[in-house]
Coordinates of C-alpha atoms in Angstrom, one line a residue:
X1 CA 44.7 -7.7 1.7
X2 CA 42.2 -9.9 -0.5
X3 CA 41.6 -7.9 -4.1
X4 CA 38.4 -8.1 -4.7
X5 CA 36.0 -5.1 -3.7
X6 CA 34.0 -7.4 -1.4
X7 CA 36.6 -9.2 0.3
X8 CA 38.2 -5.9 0.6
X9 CA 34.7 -4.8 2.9
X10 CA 34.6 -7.6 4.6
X11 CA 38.4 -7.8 5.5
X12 CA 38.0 -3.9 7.1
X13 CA 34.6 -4.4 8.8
X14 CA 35.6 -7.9 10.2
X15 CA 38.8 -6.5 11.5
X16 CA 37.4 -3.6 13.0
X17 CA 36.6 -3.7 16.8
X18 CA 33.1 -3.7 17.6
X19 CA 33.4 -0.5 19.7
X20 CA 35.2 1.4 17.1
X21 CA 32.6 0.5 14.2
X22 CA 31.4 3.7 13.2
X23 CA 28.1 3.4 10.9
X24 CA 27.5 5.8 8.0
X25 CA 23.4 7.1 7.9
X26 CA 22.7 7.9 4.6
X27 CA 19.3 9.5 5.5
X28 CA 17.5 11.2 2.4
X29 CA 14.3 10.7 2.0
X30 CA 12.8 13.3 0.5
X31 CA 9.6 14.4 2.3
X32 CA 9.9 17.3 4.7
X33 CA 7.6 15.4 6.5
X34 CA 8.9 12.2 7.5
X35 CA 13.0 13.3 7.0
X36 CA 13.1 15.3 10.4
X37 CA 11.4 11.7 12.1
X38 CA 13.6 9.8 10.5
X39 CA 17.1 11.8 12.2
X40 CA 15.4 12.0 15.1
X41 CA 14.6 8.3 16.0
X42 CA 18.4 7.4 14.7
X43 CA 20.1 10.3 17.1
X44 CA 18.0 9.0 19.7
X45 CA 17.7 5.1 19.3
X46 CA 21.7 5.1 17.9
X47 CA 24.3 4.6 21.2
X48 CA 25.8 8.2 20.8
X49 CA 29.3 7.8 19.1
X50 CA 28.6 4.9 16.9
X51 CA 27.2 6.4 13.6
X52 CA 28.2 9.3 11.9
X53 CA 25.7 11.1 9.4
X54 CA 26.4 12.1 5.9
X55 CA 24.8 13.7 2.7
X56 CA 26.1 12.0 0.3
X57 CA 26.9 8.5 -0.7
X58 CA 30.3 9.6 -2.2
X59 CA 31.2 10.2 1.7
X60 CA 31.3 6.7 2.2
X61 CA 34.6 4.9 1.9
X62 CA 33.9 1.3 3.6
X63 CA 32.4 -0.5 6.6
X64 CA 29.1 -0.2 8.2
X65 CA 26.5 1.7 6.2
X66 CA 22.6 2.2 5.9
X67 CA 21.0 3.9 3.6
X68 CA 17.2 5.4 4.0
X69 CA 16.4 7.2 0.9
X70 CA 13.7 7.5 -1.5
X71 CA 13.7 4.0 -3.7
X72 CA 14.9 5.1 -6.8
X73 CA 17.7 6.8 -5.0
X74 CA 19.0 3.4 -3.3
X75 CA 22.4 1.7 -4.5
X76 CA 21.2 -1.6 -4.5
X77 CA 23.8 -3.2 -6.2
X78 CA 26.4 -1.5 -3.2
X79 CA 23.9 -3.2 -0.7
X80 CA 24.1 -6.5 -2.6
X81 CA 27.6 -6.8 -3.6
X82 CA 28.9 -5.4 -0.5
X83 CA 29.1 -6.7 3.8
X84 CA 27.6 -4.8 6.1
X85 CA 25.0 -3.0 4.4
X86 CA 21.5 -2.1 5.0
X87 CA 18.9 -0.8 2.9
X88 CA 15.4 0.9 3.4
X89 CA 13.8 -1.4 1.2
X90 CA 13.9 -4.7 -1.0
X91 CA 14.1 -4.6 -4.4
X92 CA 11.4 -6.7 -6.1
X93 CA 7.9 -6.6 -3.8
X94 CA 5.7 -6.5 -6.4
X95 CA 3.6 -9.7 -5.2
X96 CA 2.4 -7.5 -2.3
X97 CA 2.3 -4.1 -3.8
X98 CA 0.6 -4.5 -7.3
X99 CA -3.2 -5.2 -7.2
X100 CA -3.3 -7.6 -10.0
X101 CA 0.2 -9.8 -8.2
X102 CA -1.1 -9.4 -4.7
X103 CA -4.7 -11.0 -6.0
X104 CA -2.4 -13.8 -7.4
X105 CA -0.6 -14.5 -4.3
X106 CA -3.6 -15.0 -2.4
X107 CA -5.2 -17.3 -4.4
X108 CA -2.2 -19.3 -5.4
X109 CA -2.0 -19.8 -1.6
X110 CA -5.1 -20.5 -0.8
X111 CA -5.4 -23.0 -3.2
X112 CA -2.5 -24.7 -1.8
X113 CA -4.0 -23.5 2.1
X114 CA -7.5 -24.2 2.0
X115 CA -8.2 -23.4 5.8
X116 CA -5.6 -19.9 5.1
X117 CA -7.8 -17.3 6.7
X118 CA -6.8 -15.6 3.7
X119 CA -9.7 -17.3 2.3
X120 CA -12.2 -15.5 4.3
X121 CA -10.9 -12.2 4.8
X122 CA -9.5 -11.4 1.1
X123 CA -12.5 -10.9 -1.3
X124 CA -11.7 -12.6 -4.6
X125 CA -10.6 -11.1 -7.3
X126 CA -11.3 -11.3 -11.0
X127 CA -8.3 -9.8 -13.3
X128 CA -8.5 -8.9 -17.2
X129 CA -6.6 -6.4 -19.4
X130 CA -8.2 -3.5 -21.8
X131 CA -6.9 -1.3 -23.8
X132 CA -10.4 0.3 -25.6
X133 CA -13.2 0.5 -24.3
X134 CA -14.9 -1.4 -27.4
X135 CA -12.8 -4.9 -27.0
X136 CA -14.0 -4.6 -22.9
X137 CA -16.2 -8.0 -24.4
X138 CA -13.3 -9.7 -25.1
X139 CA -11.6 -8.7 -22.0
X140 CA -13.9 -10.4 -20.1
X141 CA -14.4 -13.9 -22.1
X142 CA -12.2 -15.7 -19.1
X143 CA -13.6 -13.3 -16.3
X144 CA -16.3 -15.7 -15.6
X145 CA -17.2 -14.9 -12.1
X146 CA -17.9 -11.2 -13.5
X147 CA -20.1 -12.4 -16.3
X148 CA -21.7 -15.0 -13.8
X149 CA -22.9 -12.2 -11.6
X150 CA -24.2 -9.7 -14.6
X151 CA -26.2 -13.0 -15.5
X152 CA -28.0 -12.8 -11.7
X153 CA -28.0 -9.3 -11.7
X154 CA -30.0 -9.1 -15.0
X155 CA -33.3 -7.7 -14.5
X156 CA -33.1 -6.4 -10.8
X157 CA -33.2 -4.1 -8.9
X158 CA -30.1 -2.2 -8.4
X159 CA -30.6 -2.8 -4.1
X160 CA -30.9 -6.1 -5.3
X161 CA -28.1 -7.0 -7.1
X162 CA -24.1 -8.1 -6.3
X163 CA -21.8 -5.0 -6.9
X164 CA -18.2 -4.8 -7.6
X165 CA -15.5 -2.5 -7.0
X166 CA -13.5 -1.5 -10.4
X167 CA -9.6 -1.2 -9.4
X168 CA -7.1 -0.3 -11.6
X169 CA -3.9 -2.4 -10.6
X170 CA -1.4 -0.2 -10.4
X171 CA -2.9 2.7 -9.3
X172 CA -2.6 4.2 -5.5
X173 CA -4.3 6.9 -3.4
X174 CA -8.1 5.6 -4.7
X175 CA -7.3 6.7 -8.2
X176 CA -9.4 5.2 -10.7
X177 CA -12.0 3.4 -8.8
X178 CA -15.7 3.0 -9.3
X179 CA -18.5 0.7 -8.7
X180 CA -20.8 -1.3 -11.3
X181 CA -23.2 -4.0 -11.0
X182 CA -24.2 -4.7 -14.7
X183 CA -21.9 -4.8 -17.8
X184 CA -23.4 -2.0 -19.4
X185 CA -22.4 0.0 -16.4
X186 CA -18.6 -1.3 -16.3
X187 CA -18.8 -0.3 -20.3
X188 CA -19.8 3.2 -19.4
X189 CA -17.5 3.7 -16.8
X190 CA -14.2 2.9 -19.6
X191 CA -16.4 4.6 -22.3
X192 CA -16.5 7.9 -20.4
X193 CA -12.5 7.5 -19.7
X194 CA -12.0 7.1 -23.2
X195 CA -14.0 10.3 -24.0
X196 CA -11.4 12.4 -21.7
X197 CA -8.7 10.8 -23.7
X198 CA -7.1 14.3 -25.8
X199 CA -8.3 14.4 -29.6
X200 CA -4.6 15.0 -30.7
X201 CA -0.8 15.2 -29.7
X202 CA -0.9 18.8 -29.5
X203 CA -3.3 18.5 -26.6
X204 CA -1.1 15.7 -24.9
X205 CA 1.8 18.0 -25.2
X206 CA -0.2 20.7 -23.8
X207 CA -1.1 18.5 -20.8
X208 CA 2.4 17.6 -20.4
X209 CA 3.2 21.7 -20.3
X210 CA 0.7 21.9 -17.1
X211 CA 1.7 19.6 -15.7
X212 CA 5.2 20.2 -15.6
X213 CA 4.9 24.3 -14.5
X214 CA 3.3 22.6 -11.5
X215 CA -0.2 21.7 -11.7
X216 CA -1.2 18.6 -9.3
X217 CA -1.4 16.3 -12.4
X218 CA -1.6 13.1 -10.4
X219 CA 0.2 10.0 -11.6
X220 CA -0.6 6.4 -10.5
X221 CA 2.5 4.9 -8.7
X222 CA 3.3 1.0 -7.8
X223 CA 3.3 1.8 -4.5
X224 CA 1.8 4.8 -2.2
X225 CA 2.7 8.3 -2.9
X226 CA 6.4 7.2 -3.5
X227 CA 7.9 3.6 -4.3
X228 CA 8.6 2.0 -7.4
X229 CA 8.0 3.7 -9.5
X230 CA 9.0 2.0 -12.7
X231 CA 6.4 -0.4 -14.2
X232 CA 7.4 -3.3 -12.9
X233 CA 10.6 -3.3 -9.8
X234 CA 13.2 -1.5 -12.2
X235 CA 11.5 -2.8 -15.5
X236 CA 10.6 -0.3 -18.1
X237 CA 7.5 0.8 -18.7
X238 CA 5.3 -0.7 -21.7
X239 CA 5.1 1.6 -24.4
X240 CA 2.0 3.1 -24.9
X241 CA -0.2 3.1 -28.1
X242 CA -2.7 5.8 -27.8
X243 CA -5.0 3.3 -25.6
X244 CA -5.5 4.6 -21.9
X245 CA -2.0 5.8 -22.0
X246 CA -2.6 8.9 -23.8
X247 CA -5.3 10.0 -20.7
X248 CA -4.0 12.5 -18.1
X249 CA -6.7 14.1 -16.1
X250 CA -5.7 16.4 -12.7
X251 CA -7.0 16.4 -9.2
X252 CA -9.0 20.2 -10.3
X253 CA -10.7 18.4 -13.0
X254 CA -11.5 14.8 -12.6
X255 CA -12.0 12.0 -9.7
X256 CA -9.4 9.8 -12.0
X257 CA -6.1 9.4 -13.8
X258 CA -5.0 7.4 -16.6
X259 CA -1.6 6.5 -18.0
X260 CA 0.5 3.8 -19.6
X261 CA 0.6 1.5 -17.1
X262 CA -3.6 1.6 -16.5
X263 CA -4.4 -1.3 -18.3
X264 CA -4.3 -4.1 -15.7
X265 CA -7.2 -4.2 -13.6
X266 CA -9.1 -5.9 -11.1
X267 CA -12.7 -6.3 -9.9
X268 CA -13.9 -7.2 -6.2
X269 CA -17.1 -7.9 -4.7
X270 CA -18.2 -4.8 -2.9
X271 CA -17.7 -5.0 1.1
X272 CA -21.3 -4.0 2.2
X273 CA -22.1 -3.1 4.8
X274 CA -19.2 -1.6 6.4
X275 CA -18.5 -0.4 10.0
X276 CA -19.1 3.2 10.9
X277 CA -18.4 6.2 12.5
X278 CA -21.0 9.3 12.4
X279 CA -22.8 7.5 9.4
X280 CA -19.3 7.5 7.9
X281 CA -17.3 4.3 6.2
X282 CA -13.3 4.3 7.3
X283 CA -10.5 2.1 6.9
X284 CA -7.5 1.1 8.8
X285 CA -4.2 2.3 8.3
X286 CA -1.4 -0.3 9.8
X287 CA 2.5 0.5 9.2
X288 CA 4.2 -2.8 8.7
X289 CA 7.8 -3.6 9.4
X290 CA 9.2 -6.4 7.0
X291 CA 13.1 -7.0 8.0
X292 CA 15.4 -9.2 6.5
X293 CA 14.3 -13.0 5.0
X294 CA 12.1 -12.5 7.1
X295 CA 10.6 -11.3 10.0
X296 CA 7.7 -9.2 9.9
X297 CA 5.8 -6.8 12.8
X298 CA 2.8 -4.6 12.5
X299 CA 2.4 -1.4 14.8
X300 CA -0.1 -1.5 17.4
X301 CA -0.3 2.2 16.9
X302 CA -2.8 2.5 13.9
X303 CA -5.0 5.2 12.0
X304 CA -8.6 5.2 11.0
X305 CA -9.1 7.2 8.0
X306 CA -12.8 8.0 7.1
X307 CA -14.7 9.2 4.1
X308 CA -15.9 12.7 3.5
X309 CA -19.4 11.9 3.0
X310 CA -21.7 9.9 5.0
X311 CA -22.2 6.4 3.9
X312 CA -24.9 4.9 1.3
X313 CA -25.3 1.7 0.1
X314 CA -23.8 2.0 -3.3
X315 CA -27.3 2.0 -5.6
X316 CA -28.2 5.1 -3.5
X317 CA -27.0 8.6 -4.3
X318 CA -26.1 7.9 -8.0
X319 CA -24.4 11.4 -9.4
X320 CA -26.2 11.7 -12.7
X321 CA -23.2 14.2 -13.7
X322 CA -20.8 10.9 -13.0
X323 CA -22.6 8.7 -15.6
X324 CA -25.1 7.3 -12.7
X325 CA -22.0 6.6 -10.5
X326 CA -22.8 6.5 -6.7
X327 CA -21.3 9.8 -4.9
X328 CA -18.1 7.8 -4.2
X329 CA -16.6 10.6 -1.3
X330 CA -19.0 7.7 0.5
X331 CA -17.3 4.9 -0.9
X332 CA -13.8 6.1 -0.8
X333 CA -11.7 6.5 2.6
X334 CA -8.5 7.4 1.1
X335 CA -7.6 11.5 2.6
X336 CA -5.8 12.4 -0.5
X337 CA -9.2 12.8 -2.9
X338 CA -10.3 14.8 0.0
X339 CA -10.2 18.7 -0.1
X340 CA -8.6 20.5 2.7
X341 CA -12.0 21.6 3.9
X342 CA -12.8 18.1 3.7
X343 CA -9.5 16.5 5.8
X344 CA -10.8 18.0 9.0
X345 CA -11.4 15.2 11.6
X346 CA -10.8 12.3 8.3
X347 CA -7.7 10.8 10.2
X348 CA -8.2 9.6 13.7
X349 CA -6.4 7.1 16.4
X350 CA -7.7 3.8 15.5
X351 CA -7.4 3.0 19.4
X352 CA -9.5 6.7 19.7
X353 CA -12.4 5.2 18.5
X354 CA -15.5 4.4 20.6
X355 CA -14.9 1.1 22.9
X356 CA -19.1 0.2 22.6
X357 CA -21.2 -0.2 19.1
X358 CA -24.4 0.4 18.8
X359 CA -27.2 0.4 16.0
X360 CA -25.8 3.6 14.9
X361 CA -22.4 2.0 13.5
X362 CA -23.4 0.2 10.6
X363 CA -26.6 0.4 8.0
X364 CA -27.7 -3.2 8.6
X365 CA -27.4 -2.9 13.2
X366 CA -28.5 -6.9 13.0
X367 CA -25.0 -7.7 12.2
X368 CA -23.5 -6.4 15.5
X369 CA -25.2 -9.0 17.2
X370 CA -21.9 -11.2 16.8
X371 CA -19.3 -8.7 17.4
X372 CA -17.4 -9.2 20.5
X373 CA -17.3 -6.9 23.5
X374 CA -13.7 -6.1 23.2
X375 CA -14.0 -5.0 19.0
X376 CA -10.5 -3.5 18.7
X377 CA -8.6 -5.8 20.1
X378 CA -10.9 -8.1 17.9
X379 CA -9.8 -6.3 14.7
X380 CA -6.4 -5.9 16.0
X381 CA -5.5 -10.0 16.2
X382 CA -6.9 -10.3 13.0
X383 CA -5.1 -8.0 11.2
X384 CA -1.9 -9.1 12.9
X385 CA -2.9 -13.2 11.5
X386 CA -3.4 -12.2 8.4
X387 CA -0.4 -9.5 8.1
X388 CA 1.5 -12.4 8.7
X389 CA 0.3 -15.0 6.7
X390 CA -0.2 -12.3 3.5
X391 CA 3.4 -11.8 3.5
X392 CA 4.2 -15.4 4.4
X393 CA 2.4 -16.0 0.7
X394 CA 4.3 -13.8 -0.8
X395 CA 8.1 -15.3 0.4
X396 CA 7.0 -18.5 0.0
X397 CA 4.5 -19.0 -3.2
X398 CA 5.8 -15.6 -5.4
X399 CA 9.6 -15.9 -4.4
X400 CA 10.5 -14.1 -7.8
X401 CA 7.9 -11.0 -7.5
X402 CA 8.7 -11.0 -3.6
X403 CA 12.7 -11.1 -2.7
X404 CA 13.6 -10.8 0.7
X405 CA 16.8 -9.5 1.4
X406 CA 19.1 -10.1 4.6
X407 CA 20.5 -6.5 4.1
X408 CA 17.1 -4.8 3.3
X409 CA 14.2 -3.8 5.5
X410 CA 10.8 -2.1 4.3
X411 CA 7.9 0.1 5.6
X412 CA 4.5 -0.4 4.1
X413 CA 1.3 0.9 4.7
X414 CA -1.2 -1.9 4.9
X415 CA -5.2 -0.8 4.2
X416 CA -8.0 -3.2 6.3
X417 CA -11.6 -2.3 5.9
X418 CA -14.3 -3.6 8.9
X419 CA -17.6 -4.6 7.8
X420 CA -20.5 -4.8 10.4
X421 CA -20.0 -8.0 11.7
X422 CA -16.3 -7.7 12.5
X423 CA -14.4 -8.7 10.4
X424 CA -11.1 -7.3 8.8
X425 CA -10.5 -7.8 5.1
X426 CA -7.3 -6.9 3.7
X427 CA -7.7 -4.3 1.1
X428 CA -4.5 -3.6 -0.4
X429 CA -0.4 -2.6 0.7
X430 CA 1.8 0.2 -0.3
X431 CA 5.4 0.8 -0.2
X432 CA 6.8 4.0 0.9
X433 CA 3.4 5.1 2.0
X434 CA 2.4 8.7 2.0
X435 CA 2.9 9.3 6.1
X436 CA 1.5 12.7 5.4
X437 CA -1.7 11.7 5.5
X438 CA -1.1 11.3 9.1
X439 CA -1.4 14.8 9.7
X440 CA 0.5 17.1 12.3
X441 CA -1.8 16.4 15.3
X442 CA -1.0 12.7 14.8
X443 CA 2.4 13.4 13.6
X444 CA 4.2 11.6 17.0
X445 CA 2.6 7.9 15.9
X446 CA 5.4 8.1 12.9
X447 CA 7.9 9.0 15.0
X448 CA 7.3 6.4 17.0
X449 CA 6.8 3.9 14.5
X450 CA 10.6 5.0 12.7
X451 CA 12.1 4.7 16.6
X452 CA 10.7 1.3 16.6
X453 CA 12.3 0.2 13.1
X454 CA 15.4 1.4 14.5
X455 CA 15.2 -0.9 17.8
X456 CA 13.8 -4.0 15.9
X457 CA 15.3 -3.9 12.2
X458 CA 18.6 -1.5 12.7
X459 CA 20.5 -2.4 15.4
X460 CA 19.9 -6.3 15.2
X461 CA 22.0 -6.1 11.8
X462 CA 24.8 -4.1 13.5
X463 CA 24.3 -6.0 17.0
X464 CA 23.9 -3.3 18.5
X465 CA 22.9 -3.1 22.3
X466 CA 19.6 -2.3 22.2
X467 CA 18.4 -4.9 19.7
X468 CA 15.1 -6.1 19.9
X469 CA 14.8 -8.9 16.8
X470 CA 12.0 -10.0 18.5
X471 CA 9.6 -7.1 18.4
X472 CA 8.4 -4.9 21.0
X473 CA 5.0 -3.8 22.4
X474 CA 4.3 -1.6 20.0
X475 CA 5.6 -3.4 17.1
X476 CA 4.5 -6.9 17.2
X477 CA 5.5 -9.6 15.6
X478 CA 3.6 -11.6 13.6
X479 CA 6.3 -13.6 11.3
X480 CA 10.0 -15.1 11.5
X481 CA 10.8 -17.6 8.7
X482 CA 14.2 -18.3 7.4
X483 CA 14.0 -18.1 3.4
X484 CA 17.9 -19.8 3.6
X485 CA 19.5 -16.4 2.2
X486 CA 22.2 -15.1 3.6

């Protein structure tokens, strides 16, 4: 028997009958949400008799394993090293999942695709780093399509001017954004985070204390609610030096967090004016499957999450106690800045929504005049194209920020907004996205969507009868390149 751990594995696995192969599920992913979902669709999906479920990776000995866990719980160098092993998710993403990369890989693409419809439904976006909010002039000496527009916005009105959306880039769960028009108003939005910043360590310290007896101190992540969540796919994290590292602020207190990593950011023209529901702005919720090096599928099965206010253009409704910032529960669709009182009726069907428009759905009714009939499916193939075609980017221009695995497959939550004529515009994409948001009345679409990953991403690595490589109805594909790893 070869001596090497890996020839080892694949000496036992390659050996072993196919009918005897027993596979080892490793499930533990630590949400009571999704962790019941995620047992189920394997005991049902799985041909009884050919996997055996365990608690703890020390129950595993050798042949066929797969391990869905949180991400910092993964053995990647098992899955790596070792034959016959899948894992819930690749290691290095961070050209899809990080603001500031994901801007990158679309426009390194385009530049290379002109006629990329990547072009037309990804608003650009203008990057630059800041510590203080004093050196925010020198932070934006290359930013030039920023100062370009505070040139044309000088001296009018504010329903006259362009506005842009302040992101920071690795934040999640609408943390941190705000809308500006004029510099002076992008200087008071980083001027007023700075004045939250606490006057000493004591009170840092102190801040620490809450939040570690429990308080819902929330923390930006570099992916959804879970994911990677070191700085930068298992680097560390850059040391902080009093800037906007030394600002915590809770859900209770504040609209916004800061911490070491908020430095990076981004700034996007303002989508306006959007589609809506009851006077309310939403945007679409799509689970994407990305499986191996690489085949990707998107789930026909999608959510509409809408804002708890009803829409204004963003120069209406300024909050004076926010600095003269517009009343962003308008702006911002994401459920988790929402209140529970707020939640109720926030997360719909996507395929729920009304079949016919009207004047009703959008603030400027003219634009509907070129929406087709048929909207959802409308929306539907075009988030599908450019699903594929973002992630196609990433595997092929950002190969070292974007890895695809053979052994490794990945769920992420992909965010579209519709604005009134139609058109889908990819927002942003999380790993490990926070399914909770879902809610319980809309908790059998998850299911669904986990049964599906086991059909089309699990059982075509074991060959397992059953297999469906090429996607299903509900989970269609839209990619299937070879990346020549094996």
């Amino acid at each position: 028997m070869p001596e090497s751990r890996s020839g080892r594995a694949t000496y036992i696995i390659t050996e072993m009958s196919a009918a005897n192969r027993t596979i080892d599920l490793l499930l533990d992913y630590e949400d009571p949400y999704v962790q019941p979902l995620i047992k189920s669709a394997f005991q049902s999906r799985l041909p009884s008799g050919s996997y055996r479920l365990i608690d703890s990776p020390d129950e595993h000995k050798f042949g066929p394993l797969v391990q869905f866990r949180a991400y910092e719980a993964l053995d990647f160098d098992k899955a790596v090293e070792l034959p016959g092993i899948l894992i819930n998710a690749y290691v290095i993403r961070k050209a899809l999942i990080r603001k500031h990369y994901l801007s990158t890989t679309v426009s390194n693409w385009v530049s290379k695709h002109p006629d990329s419809i990547l072009k037309t439904h990804v608003e650009p976006s203008v990057e630059f780093e800041l510590d203080y909010a004093e050196f925010l002039d020198d932070a934006l000496v290359e930013a030039f399509e920023l100062k370009e527009s505070f040139e044309k916005n000088e001296g009018k009105k504010p329903q006259d001017r362009e506005w842009w959306i302040l992101k920071p880039g690795m934040s999640d769960r609408g943390q941190g954004i705000k809308l500006f028009s004029t510099e002076q108003e992008l200087q008071e939005i980083f001027e007023a985070w700075e004045a939250e910043r606490p006057d000493s360590d004591d009170e840092h310290e102190e801040d620490e204390h809450r939040h570690e007896e429990g308080e819902r101190t929330a923390r930006i992540r570099g992916g959804d609610a879970r994911g990677d969540h070191e700085a930068d796919d298992n680097e560390s994290a850059p040391a902080t030096d009093g800037g906007w590292g030394a600002i915590q602020v809770t859900h209770e207190k504040k609209e916004y967090i800061i911490t070491s990593q908020l430095r990076h950011f981004i700034a996007q023209p303002y989508i306006h004016p959007p589609l809506t529901f009851d006077d309310r702005k939403f945007h679409i919720r799509t689970y994407v499957l990305a499986a191996g090096a690489l085949r990707v599928y998107v789930y026909q099965p999608m959510l509409a999450l809408f804002a708890a206010a009803p829409y204004a253009a963003p120069w209406v409704n300024a909050d004076a106690e926010s600095g003269g910032q517009p009343d962003l529960r308008a702006h911002l669709t994401n459920t988790c800045l929402q209140g529970s009182d707020q939640r109720e009726g926030s997360v719909r069907a996507f395929w729920d929504l009304p079949a016919t428009l009207d004047a009703s759905n959008t603030p400027a009714a003219a634009e509907l005049a070129g929406m087709p009939v048929d909207w959802k499916e409308h929306v539907f193939s075009q988030i599908c194209t450019l699903t594929g075609e973002v992630f196609e980017a990433a595997a092929r221009g950002m190969m070292i920020h974007f890895q695809a695995l053979p052994q490794a497959f990945e769920l992420f939550g992909v965010d579209y907004m519709v604005d009134a004529r139609g058109d889908a515009w990819l927002l942003e994409i999380n790993a490990f996205p926070d399914f909770r948001q879902t809610g319980d009345d809309l908790k059998g679409l998850v299911e669904g969507l986990f049964e599906e990953t086991v059909d089309v991403a699990v059982k075509p690595f074991f060959e397992l009868d059953g297999a469906k490589p090429e996607g299903t109805e509900q989970l269609r594909q839209v990619l299937d390149i070879d990346l020549g790893r094996r």
